[in-house]
CSV table of C-alpha atoms in Angstrom, one decimal:
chain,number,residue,atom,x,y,z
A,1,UNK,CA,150.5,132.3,81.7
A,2,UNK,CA,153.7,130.5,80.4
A,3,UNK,CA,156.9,131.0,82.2
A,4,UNK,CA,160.7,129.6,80.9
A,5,UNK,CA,163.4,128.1,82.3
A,6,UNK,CA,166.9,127.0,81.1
A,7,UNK,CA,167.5,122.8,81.6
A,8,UNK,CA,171.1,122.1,83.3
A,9,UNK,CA,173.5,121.5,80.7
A,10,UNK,CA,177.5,119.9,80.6
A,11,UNK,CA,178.8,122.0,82.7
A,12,UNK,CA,182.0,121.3,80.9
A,13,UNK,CA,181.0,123.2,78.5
A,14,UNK,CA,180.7,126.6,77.1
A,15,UNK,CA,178.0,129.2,77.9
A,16,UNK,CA,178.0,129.3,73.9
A,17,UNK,CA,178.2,126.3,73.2
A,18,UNK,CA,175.5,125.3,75.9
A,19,UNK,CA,171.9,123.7,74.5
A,20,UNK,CA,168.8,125.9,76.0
A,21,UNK,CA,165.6,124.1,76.1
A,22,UNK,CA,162.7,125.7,76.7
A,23,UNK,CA,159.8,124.2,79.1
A,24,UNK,CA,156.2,124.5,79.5
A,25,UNK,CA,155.3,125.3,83.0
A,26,UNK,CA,151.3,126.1,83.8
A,27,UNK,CA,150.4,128.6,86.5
A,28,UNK,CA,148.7,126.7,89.3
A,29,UNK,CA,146.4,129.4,90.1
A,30,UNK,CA,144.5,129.6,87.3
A,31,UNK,CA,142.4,126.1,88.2
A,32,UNK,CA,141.9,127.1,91.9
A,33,UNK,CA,139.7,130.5,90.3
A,34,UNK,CA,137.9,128.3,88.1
A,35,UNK,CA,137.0,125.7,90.9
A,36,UNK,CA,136.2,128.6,93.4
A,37,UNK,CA,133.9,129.8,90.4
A,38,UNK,CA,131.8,126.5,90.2
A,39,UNK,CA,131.6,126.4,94.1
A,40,UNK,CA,130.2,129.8,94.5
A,41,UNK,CA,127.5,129.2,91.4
A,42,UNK,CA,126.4,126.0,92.8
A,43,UNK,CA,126.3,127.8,96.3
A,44,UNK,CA,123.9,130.6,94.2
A,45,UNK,CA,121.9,128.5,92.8
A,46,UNK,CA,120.8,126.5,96.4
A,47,UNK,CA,120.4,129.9,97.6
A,48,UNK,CA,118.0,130.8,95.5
A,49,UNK,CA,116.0,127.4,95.8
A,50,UNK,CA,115.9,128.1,99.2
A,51,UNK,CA,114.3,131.8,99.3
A,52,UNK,CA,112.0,130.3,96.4
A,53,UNK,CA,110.8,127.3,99.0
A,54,UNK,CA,110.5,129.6,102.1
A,55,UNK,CA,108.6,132.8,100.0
A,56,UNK,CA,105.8,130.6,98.6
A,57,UNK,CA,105.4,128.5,102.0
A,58,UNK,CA,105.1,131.4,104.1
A,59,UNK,CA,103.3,133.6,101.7
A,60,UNK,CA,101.0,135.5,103.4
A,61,UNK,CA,97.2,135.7,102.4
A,62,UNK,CA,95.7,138.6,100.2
A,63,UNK,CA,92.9,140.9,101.6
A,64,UNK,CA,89.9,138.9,99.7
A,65,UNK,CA,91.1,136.0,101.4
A,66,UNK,CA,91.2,137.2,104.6
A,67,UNK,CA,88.0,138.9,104.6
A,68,UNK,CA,86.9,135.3,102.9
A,69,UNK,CA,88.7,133.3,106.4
A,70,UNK,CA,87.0,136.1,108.7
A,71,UNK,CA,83.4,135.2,107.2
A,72,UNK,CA,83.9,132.1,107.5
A,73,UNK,CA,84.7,131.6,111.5
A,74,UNK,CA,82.1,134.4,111.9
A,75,UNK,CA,79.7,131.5,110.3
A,76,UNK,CA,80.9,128.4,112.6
A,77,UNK,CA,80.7,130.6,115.5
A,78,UNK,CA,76.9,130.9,115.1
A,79,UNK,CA,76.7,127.1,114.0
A,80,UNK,CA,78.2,126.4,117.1
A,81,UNK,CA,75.8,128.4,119.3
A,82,UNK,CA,72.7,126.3,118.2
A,83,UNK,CA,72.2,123.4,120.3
A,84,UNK,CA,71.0,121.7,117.7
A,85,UNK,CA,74.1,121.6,115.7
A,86,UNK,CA,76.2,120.5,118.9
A,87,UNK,CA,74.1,117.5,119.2
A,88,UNK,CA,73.8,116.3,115.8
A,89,UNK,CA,78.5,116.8,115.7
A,90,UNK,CA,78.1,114.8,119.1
A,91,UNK,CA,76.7,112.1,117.8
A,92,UNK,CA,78.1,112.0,114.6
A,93,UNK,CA,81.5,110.9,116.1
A,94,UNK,CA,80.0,108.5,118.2
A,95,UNK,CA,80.0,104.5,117.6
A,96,UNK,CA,76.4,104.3,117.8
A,97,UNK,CA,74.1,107.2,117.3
A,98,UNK,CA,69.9,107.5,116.6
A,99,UNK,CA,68.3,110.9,115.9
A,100,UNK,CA,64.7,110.9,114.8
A,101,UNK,CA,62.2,113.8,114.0
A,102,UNK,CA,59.0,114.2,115.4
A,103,UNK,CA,55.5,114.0,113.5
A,104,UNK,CA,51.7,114.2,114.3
A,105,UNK,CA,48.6,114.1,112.3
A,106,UNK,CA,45.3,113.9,113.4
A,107,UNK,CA,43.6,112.0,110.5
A,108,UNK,CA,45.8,109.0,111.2
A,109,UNK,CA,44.2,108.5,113.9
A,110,UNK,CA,47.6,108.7,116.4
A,111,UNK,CA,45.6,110.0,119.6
A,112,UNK,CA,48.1,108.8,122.3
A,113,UNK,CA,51.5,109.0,121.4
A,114,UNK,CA,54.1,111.4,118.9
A,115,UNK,CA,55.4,109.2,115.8
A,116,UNK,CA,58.8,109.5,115.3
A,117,UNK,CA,60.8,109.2,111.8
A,118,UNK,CA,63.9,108.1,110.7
A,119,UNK,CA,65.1,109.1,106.9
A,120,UNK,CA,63.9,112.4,106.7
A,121,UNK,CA,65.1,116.0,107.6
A,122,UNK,CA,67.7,115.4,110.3
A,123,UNK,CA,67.0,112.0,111.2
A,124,UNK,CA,69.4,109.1,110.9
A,125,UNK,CA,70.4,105.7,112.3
A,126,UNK,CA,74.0,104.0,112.4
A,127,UNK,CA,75.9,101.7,114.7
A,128,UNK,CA,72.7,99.2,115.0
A,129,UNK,CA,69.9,101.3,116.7
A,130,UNK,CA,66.8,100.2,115.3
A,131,UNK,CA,63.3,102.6,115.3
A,132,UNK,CA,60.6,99.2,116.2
A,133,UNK,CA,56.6,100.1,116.9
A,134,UNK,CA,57.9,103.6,117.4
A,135,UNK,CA,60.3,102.6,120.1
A,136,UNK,CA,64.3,103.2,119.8
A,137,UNK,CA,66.1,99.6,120.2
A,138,UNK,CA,69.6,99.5,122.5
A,139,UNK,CA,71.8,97.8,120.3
A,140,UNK,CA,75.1,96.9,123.1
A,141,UNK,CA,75.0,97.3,126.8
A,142,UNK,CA,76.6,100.5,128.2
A,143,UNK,CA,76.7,104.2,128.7
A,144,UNK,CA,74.1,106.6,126.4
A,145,UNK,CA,73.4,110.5,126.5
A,146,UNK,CA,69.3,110.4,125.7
A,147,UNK,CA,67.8,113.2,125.2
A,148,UNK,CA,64.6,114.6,123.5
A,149,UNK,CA,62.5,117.8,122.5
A,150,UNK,CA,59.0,118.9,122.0
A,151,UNK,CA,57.6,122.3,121.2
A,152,UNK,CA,54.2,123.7,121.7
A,153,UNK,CA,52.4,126.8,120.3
A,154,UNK,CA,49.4,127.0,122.2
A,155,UNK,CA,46.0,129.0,121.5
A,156,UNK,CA,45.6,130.7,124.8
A,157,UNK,CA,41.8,131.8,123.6
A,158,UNK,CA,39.5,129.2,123.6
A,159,UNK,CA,36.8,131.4,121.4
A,160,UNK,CA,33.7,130.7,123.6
A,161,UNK,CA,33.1,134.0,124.6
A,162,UNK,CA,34.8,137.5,124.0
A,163,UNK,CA,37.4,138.5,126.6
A,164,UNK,CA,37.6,134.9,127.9
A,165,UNK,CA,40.7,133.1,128.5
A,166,UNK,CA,42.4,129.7,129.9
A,167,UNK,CA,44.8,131.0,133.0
A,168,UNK,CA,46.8,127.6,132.9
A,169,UNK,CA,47.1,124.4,130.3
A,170,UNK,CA,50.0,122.2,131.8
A,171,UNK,CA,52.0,120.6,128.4
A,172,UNK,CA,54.2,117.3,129.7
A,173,UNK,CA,57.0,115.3,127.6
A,174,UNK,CA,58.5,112.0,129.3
A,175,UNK,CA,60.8,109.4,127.7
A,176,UNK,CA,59.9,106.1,129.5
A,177,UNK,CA,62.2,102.6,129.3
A,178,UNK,CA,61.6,99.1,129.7
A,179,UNK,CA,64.4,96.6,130.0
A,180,UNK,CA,64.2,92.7,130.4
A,181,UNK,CA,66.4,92.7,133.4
A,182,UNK,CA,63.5,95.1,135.2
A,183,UNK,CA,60.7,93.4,134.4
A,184,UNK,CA,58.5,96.7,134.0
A,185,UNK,CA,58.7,100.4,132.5
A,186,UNK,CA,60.3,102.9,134.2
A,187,UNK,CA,60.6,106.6,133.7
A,188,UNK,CA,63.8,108.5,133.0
A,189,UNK,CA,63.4,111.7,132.1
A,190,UNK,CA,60.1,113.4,132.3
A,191,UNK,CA,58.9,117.6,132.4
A,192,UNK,CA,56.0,120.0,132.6
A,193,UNK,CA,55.1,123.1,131.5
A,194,UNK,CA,52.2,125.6,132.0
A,195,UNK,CA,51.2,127.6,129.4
A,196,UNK,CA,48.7,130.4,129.2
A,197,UNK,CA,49.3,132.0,132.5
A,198,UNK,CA,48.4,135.8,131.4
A,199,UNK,CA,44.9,136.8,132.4
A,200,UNK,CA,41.6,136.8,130.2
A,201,UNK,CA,41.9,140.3,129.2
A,202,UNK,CA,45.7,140.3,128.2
A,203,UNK,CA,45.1,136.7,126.5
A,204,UNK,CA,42.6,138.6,124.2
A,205,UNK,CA,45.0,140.6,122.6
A,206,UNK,CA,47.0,137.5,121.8
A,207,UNK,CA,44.3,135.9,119.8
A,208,UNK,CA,45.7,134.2,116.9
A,209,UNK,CA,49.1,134.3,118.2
A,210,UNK,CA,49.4,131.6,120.5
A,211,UNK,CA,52.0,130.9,123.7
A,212,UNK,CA,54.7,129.1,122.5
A,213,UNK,CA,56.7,127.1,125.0
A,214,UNK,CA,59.7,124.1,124.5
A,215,UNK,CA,60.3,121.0,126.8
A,216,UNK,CA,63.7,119.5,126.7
A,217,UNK,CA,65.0,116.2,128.4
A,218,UNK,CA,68.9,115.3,128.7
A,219,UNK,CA,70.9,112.8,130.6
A,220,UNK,CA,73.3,109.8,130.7
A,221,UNK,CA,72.2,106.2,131.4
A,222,UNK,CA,73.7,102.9,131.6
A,223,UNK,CA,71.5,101.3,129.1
A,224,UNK,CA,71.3,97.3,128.1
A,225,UNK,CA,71.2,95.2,125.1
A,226,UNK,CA,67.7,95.4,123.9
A,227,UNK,CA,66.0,97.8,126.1
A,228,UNK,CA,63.1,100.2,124.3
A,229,UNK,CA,62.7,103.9,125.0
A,230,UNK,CA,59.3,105.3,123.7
A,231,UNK,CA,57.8,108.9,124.5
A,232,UNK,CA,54.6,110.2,126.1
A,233,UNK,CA,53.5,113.6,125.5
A,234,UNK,CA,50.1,115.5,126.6
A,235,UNK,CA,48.8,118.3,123.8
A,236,UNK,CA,49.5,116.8,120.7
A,237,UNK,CA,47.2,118.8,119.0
A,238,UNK,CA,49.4,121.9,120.1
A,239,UNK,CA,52.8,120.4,118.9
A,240,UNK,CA,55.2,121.9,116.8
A,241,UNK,CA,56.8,118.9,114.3
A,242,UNK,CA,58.1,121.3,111.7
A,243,UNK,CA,61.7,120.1,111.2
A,244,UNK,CA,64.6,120.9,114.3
A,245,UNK,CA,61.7,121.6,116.5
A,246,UNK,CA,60.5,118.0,117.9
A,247,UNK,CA,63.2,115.6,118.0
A,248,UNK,CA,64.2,112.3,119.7
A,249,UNK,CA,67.6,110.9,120.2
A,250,UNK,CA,70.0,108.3,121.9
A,251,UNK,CA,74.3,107.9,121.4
A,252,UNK,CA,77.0,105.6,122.7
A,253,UNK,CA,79.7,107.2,125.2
């Protein structure tokens, strides 16, 4: 938009004789639209960054992924339920940690006592625990959660005579410790059992399907540098060592 105006002449002279010179003048409203223009794009533009941001932050899951989160805290939740699993996610968080599995064979000749394994199944060793002559090794002084498990499946028909029976067969498990400052073993944890306890008759009908029955020890101990914790347990023949079902184990508090 151009407007006009007339420049002050002599006033002396003439309005016909007087010069008229014409002069540019710019409208000053026409850069305040342009600038209001630029402001409100720019303002568009970090608006729509914005939405962009929160829409794919706060997107919700589809239905297969759902169903997929659902499965998958229906799966923990039994996890969690096995004691098993509690006690292996214990002691993996803990400084020092031991957890061996249980084996017995009868043609090596291991009458008296329930070897125990490091390196296979579940078994494992960290934080300086040490498996020596079938004894666990303290590696520093302080507080430990010991705890072990044996399983039996007995034969409750001893096969002598039809009908006959054994009424009672007690099944023991103790973990015993000896320590330098003691001088001498001492038990910690011990527990028995008695298996068998249905009469002749009923016990026939069971033949071939044995009594099965489970012994577990738990507790906390203070525990010093370099004492040994070993196991006794009575019915070796009747033990279960298949893998999570005999199992000995000590961890740091």
């Amino acid at each position: 938009m151009v407007a006009y105006t007339t420049a002050p002449g002599d006033l002396e002279m003439g309005l016909e004789e007087r010069p008229v010179v014409l002069v540019e003048k710019k409208s000053s409203t026409s850069w305040i639209w342009k600038m209001s223009g630029a402001l409100l794009f720019v303002a568009l533009c970090f608006g729509g960054a914005l939405m962009f941001s929160w829409y794919w932050s706060g997107k919700p899951e589809m239905p297969n992924q759902s169903g997929q989160a659902e499965a998958q805290i229906k799966e923990d939740a039994a996890e969690k339920t096995d004691p098993h699993y509690t006690l292996k996610r214990i002691s993996s968080k803990a400084k020092a940690a031991i957890h061996l599995e249980g084996s017995y064979d009868e043609g090596e000749g291991l009458e008296s006592q329930l070897e125990w394994r490091n390196g296979q199944g579940q078994a494992f060793a960290q934080g300086g625990f040490q498996l020596t002559n079938n004894q666990i090794v303290i590696p520093h002084t302080g507080l430990y959660f010991v705890y072990s498990q044996a399983s039996f499946r007995v034969s409750c028909h001893d096969g002598e005579e039809e009908g006959s029976g054994k009424r009672l067969m007690p099944l023991s498990h103790r973990i015993w410790r000896y320590s330098d400052s003691i001088g001498s073993e001492t038990s910690l944890m011990s527990a028995v059992r008695s298996a068998c306890q249905n009469t002749a008759q009923e016990d026939s009908y069971r033949d071939g399907q044995g009594w099965y029955n489970t012994i577990y020890l738990g507790a906390v101990f203070q525990l010093n540098r370099g004492d040994k914790l070993w196991t006794e347990t009575n019915q070796l023949s009747e033990l279960e060592t298949d893998e999570g079902k005999t199992f000995f184990g000590v961890f740091a508090l």
